[in-house]
Structures are given as structure tokens and as C-alpha cells.
C-alpha positions as a LaTeX table, in Angstrom:
\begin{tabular}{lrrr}
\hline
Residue & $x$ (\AA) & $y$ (\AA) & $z$ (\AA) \\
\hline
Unk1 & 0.00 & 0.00 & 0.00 \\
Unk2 & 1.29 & 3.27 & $-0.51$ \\
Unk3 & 1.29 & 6.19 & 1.84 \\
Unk4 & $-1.00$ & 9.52 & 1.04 \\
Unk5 & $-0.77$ & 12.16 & 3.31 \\
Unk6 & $-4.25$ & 13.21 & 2.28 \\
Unk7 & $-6.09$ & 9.61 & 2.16 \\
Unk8 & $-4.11$ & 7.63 & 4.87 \\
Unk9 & $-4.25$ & 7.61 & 8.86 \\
Unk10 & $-1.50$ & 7.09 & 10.73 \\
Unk11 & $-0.79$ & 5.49 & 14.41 \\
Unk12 & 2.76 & 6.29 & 16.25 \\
Unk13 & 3.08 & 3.41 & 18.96 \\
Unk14 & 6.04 & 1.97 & 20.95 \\
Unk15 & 7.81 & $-0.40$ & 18.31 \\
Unk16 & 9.40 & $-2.18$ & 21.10 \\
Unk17 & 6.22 & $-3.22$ & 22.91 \\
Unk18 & 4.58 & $-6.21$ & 22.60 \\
Unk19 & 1.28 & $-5.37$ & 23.20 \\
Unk20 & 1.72 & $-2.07$ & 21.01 \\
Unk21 & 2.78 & $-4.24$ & 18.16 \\
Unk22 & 0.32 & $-7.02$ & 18.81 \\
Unk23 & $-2.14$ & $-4.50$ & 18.67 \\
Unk24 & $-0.97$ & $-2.80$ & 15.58 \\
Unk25 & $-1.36$ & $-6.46$ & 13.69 \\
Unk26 & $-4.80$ & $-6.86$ & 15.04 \\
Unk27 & $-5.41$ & $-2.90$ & 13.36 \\
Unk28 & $-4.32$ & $-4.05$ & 9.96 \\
Unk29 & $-6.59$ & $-7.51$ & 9.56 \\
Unk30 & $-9.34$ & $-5.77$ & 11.20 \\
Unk31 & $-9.04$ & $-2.31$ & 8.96 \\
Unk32 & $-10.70$ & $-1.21$ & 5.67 \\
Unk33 & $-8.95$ & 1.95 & 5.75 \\
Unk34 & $-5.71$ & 3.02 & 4.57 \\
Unk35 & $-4.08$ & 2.61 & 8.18 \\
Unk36 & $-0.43$ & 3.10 & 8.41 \\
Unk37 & 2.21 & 2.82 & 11.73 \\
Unk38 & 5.67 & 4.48 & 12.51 \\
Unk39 & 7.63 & 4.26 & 15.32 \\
Unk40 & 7.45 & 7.15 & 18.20 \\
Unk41 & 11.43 & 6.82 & 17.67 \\
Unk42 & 11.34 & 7.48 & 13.72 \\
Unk43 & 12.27 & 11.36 & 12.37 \\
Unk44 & 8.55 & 10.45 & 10.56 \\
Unk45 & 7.01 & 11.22 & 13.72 \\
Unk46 & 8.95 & 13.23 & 15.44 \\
Unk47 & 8.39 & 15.69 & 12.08 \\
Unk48 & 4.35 & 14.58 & 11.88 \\
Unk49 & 4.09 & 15.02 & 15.29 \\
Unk50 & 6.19 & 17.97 & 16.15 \\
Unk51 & 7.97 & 16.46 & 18.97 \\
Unk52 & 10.88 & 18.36 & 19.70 \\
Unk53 & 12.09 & 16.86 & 22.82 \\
Unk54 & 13.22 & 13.16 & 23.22 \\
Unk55 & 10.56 & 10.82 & 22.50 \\
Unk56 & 11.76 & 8.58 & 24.60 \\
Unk57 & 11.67 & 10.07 & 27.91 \\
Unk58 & 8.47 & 12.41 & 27.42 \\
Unk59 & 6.05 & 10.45 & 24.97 \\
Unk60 & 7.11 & 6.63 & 24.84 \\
Unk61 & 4.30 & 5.48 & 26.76 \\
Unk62 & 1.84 & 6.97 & 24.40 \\
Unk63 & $-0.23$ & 6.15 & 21.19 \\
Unk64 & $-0.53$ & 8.50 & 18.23 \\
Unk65 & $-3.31$ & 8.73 & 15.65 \\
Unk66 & $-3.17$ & 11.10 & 13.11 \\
Unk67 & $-5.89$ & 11.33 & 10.26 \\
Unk68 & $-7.60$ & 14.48 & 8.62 \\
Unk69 & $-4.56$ & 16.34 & 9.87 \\
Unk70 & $-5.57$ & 16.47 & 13.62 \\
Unk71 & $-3.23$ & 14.35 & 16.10 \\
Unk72 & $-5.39$ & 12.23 & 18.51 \\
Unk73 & $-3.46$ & 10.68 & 21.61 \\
Unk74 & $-4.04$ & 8.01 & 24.09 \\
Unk75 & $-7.86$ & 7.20 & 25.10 \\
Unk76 & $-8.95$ & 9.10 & 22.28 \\
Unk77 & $-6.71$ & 7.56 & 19.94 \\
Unk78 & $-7.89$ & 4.28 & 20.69 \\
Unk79 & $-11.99$ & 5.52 & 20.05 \\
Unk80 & $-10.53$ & 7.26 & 16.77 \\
Unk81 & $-8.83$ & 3.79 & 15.27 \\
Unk82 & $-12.05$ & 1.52 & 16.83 \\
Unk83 & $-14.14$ & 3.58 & 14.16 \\
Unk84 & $-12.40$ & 2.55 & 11.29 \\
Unk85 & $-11.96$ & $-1.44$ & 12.19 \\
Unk86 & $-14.37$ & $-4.30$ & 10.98 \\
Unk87 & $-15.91$ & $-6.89$ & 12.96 \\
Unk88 & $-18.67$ & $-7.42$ & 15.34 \\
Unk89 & $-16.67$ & $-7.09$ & 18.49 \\
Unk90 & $-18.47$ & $-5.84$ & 21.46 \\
Unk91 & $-15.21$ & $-5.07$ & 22.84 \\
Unk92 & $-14.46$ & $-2.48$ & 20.10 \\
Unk93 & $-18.40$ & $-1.37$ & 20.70 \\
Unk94 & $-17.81$ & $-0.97$ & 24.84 \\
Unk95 & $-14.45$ & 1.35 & 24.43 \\
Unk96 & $-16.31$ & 3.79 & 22.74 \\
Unk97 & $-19.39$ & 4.44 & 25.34 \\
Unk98 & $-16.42$ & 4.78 & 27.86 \\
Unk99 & $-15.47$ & 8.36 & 28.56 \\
Unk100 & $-12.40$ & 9.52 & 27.25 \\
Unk101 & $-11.51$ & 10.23 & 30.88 \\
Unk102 & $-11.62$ & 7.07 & 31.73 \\
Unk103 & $-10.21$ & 5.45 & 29.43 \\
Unk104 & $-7.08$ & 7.72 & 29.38 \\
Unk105 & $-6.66$ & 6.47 & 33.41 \\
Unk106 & $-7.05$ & 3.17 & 32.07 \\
Unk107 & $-4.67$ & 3.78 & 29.00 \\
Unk108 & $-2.06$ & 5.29 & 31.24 \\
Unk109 & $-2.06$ & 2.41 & 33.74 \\
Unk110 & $-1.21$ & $-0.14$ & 31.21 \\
Unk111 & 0.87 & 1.82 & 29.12 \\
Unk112 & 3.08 & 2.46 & 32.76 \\
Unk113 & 3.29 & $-1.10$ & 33.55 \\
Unk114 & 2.96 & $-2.39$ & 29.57 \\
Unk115 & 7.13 & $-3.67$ & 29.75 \\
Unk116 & 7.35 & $-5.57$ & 33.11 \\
Unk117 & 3.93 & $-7.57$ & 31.87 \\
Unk118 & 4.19 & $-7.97$ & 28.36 \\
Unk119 & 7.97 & $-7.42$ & 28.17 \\
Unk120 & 10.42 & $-5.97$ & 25.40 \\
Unk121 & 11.73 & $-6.55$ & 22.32 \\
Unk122 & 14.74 & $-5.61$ & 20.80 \\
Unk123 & 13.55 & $-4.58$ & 17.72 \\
Unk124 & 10.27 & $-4.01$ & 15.95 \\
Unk125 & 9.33 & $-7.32$ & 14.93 \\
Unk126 & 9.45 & $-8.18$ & 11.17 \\
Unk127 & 5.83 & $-9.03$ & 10.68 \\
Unk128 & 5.20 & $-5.37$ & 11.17 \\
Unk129 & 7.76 & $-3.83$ & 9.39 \\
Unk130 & 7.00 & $-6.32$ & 5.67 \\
Unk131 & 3.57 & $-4.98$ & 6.35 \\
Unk132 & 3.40 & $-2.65$ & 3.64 \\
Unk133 & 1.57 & $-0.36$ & 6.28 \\
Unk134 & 4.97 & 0.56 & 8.16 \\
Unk135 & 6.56 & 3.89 & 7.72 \\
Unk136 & 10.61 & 4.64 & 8.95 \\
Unk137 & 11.98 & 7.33 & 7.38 \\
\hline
\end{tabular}
């Protein structure tokens, strides 16, 4: 698939996390859309995103979605990218009646403790980067 700034969405997740990458395979079977994925450590989003500062101290416990040109993040990121996956999961259906409060609490305590129960990997694994969704430039 190839990237359009103007027709694609993009999610910026934690390359090294498990349950961020799991999660980014279960985005691309489930998804019509044109959704793409970059690492929070790639110039890509550090230039999409604007970050300035290290991403890895300041934002590498948090998920990215960027579509229409507006930057969701966290709780709200996760509502954004339910809307645009397939499937009859109820799952999917229940995050989005919970307020983005909420789920941001929730979001925050996993993403804090995401390493020590899911672990680490040394790279992003290759599944995800021969996607043909991934973007590191």
C-alpha cells in the first residue's frame, strides 16, 4: 500500500512493545482503511508530530493517531482507530461508550506497567515492518 498524506491515517506506537505491536497487527486484519504505523522513535514522527524533545523520555508510553490532519493521543486515539476497524466485536463497541476520561486512566495504567507484563523486544518485529503499512523514514 502506498502512503497519502491526504487519504491515509497514521498510528505512532512503541515499536518495542509487545502489546503495542500485537495490537498494531490486530489494526491491519481488522481495517478497511488506509491505516499506516511508525515508530514514536522514527524522524517520521517526530516531524508529523512535532515532537521536539526526546521521545523517549516524554512520549514513549503513548499512542498517536493522526488522520484528517488532527493528532489524537491516548484514550482518544484508541476511540478514533475503533471507528475505522471491521468486525462485530463488542469489545471495540464498549471502548467507545467509555469516557475519554476514563479510558485515558485506564490507558495510562497499562501503558506504565505495559514492559514488566508484556515485556520488550529488541527490535520491531518483522511481521510489522513487511507490512506494507509501516513507515521509517
Amino acid at each position: 500500500m502506498i502512503y497519502n498524506e491526504n487519504e491515509s491515517a497514521i498510528i505512532f506506537f512503541d515499536e518495542l512493545c509487545p502489546l503495542c505491536s500485537k495490537w498494531s497487527l490486530l489494526v491491519i486484519k481488522q481495517s478497511n482503511s488506509k491505516i499506516f504505523f511508525s515508530p514514536l522513535s522514527s524522524n517520521f514522527a517526530k516531524r508529523t508530530l512535532k515532537l521536539d524533545t526526546n521521545i523517549n523520555s516524554k512520549y514513549s508510553d503513548s499512542l498517536f493517531f493522526y488522520k484528517d490532519n488532527r493528532i489524537f493521543k491516548e484514550g482518544k486515539a484508541i476511540k478514533e482507530i475503533i471507528k475505522l476497524l471491521s468486525g462485530h466485536f463488542i469489545i471495540y463497541k464498549l471502548l467507545l461508550i467509555i469516557p475519554t476520561v476514563i479510558l485515558n486512566y485506564i490507558y495510562k495504567m497499562i501503558a506504565k506497567n505495559r514492559h514488566r507484563l508484556f515485556g520488550r523486544y529488541k527490535e520491531c518485529p518483522i511481521s510489522i515492518t513487511k507490512s506494507g503499512y509501516f513507515i521509517y523514514k
